[in-house]
C-alpha positions as a Markdown table, in Angstrom:
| # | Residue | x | y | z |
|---|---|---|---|---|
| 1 | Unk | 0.0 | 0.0 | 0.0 |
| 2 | Unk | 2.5 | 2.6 | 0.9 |
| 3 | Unk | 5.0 | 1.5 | -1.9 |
| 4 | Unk | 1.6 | 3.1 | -4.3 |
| 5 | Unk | 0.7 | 5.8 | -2.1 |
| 6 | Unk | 4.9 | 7.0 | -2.1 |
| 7 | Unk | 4.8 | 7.6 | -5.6 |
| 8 | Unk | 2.0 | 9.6 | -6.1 |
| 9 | Unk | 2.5 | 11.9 | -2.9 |
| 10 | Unk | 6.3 | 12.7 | -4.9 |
| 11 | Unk | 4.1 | 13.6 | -7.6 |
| 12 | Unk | 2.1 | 15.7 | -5.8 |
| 13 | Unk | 4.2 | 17.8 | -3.8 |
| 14 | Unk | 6.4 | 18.4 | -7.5 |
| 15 | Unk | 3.6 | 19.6 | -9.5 |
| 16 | Unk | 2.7 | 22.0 | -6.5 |
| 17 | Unk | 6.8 | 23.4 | -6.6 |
| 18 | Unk | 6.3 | 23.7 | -10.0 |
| 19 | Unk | 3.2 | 25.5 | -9.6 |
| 20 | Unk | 4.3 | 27.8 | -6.9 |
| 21 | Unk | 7.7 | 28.1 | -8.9 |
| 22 | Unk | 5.7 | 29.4 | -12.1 |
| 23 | Unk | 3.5 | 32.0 | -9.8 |
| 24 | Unk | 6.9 | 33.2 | -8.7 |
| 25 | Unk | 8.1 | 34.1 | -12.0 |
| 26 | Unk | 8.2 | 37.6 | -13.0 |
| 27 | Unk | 8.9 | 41.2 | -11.5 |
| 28 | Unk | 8.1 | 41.8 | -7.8 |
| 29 | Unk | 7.9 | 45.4 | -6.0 |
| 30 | Unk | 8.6 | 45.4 | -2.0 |
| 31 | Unk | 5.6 | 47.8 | -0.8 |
| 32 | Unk | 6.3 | 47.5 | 3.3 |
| 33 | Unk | 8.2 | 45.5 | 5.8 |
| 34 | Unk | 7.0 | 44.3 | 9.6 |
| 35 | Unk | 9.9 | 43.5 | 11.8 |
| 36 | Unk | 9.2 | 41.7 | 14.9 |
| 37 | Unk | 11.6 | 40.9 | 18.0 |
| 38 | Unk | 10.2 | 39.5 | 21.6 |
| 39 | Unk | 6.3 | 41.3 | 21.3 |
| 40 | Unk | 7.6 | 44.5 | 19.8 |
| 41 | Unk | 6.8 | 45.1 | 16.1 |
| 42 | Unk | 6.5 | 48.1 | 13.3 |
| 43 | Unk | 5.9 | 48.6 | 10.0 |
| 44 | Unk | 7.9 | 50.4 | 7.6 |
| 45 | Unk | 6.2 | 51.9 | 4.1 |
| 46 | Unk | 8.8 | 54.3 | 3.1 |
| 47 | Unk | 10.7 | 51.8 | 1.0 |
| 48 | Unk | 11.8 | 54.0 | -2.1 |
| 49 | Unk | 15.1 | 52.2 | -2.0 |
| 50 | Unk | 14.3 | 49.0 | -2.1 |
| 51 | Unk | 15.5 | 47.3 | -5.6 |
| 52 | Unk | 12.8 | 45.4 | -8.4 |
| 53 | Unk | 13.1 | 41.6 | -7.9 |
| 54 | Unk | 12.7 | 39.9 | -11.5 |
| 55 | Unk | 12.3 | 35.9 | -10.7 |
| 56 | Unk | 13.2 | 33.9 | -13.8 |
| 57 | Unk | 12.2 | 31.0 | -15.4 |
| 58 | Unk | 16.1 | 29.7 | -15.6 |
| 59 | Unk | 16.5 | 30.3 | -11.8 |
| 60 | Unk | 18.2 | 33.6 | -11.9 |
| 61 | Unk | 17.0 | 36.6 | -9.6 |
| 62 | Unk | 17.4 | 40.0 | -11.3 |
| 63 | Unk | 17.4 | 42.4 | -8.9 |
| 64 | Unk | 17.7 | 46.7 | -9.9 |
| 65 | Unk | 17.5 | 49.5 | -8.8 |
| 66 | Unk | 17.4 | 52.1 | -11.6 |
| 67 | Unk | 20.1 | 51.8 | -14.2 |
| 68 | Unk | 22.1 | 49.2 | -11.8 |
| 69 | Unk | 21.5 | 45.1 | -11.3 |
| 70 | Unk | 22.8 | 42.5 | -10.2 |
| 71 | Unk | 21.9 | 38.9 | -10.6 |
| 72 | Unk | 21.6 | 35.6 | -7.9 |
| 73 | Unk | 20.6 | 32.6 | -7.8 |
| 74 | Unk | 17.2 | 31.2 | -6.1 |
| 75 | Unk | 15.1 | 28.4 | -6.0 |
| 76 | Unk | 12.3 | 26.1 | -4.0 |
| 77 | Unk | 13.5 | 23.0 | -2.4 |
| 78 | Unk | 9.7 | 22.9 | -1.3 |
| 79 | Unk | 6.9 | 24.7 | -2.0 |
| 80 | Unk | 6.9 | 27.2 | 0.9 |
| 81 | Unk | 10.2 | 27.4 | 1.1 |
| 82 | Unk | 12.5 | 29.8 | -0.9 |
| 83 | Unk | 16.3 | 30.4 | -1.2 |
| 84 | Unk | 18.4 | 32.8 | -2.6 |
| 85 | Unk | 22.4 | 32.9 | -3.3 |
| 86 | Unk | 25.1 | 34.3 | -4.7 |
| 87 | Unk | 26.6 | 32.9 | -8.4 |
| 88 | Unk | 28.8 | 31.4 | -6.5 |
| 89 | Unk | 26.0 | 29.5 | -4.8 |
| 90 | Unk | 26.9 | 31.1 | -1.6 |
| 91 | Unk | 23.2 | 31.7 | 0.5 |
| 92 | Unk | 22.3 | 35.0 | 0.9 |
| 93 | Unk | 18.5 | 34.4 | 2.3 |
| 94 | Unk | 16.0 | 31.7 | 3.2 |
| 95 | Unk | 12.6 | 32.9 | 3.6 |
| 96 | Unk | 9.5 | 31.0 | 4.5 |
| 97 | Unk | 6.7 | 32.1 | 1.5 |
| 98 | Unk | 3.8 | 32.7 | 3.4 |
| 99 | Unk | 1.3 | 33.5 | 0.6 |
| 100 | Unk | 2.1 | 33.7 | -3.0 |
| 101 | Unk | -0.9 | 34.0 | -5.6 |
| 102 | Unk | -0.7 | 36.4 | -8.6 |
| 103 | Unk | -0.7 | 39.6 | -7.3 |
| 104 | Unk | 0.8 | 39.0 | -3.6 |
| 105 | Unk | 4.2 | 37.6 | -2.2 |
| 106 | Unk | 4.4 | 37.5 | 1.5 |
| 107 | Unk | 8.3 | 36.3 | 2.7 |
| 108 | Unk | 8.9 | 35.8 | 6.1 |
| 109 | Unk | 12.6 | 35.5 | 7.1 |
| 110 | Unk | 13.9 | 34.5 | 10.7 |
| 111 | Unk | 16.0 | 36.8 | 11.9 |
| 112 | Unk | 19.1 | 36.8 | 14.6 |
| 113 | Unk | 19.0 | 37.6 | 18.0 |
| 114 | Unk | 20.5 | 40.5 | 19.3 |
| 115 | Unk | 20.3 | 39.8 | 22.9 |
| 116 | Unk | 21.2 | 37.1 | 24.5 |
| 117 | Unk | 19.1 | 34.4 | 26.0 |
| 118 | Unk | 16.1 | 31.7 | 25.3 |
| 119 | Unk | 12.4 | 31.9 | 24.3 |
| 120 | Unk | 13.1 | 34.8 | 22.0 |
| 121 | Unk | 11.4 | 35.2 | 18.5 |
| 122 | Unk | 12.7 | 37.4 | 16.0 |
| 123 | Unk | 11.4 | 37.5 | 12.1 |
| 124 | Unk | 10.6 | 40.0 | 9.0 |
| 125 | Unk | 7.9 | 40.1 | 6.8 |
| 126 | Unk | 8.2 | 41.1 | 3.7 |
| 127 | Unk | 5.0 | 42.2 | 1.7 |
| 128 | Unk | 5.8 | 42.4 | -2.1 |
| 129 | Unk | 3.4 | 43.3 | -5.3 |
| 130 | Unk | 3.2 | 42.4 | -8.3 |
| 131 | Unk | 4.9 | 44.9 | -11.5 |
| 132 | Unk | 2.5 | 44.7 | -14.0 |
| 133 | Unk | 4.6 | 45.1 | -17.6 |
């Protein structure tokens, strides 16, 4: 029984990558951050700076900022996970994708401490929309 169910549940969880993978795909506008450490959170808007992520179909991430780019690497060893590196392959972020659909990507990405001590929780979400071309 399981040696049929196996099969089909790696055939599953592919086609939903693939799925997620091709919703990814295209050019992606940061409209506002939340940072949260230990119960304390705030929202920042004012993002003017913040470079245009272009997600490719060949697993390249285009990212500019006016006349200036630069490319990395990303890709989704599961289908809520994302991870982006250097050409060199070295990782430069792991984010968790809480919601991706056409218009909306919402990445949250843990964050380190910067005290000391247990029982701390520390994270960023970041809201993107989509650049309609």
């Amino acid at each position: 029984m399981i040696t049929r169910i196996l099969p089909i549940a790696c055939v599953v969880l592919l086609a939903s990558c693939s799925d997620k993978r091709e919703l990814l795909q295209g050019s992606w506008h940061v409209d506002s951050v939340y940072s949260y450490y230990n119960g304390f959170g705030y929202m920042r808007k004012d993002l003017d700076e913040e470079p245009l992520q272009h997600y490719q179909p060949d697993g390249r991430l285009r990212m500019t900022r006016g006349t200036e780019f630069r490319f990395f690497l990303y890709e989704m060893p599961t289908s809520d996970s994302l991870v982006q590196s250097s050409l060199e392959k070295k990782r430069t972020g792991k984010f968790l994708i809480v919601k991706l659909d056409k218009d909306q990507l919402v990445l949250r990405k843990e964050m380190p401490f910067v005290f000391p001590g247990k029982n701390q929780s520390r994270y960023e979400l970041r809201y993107f929309s989509r650049v309609k071309q």
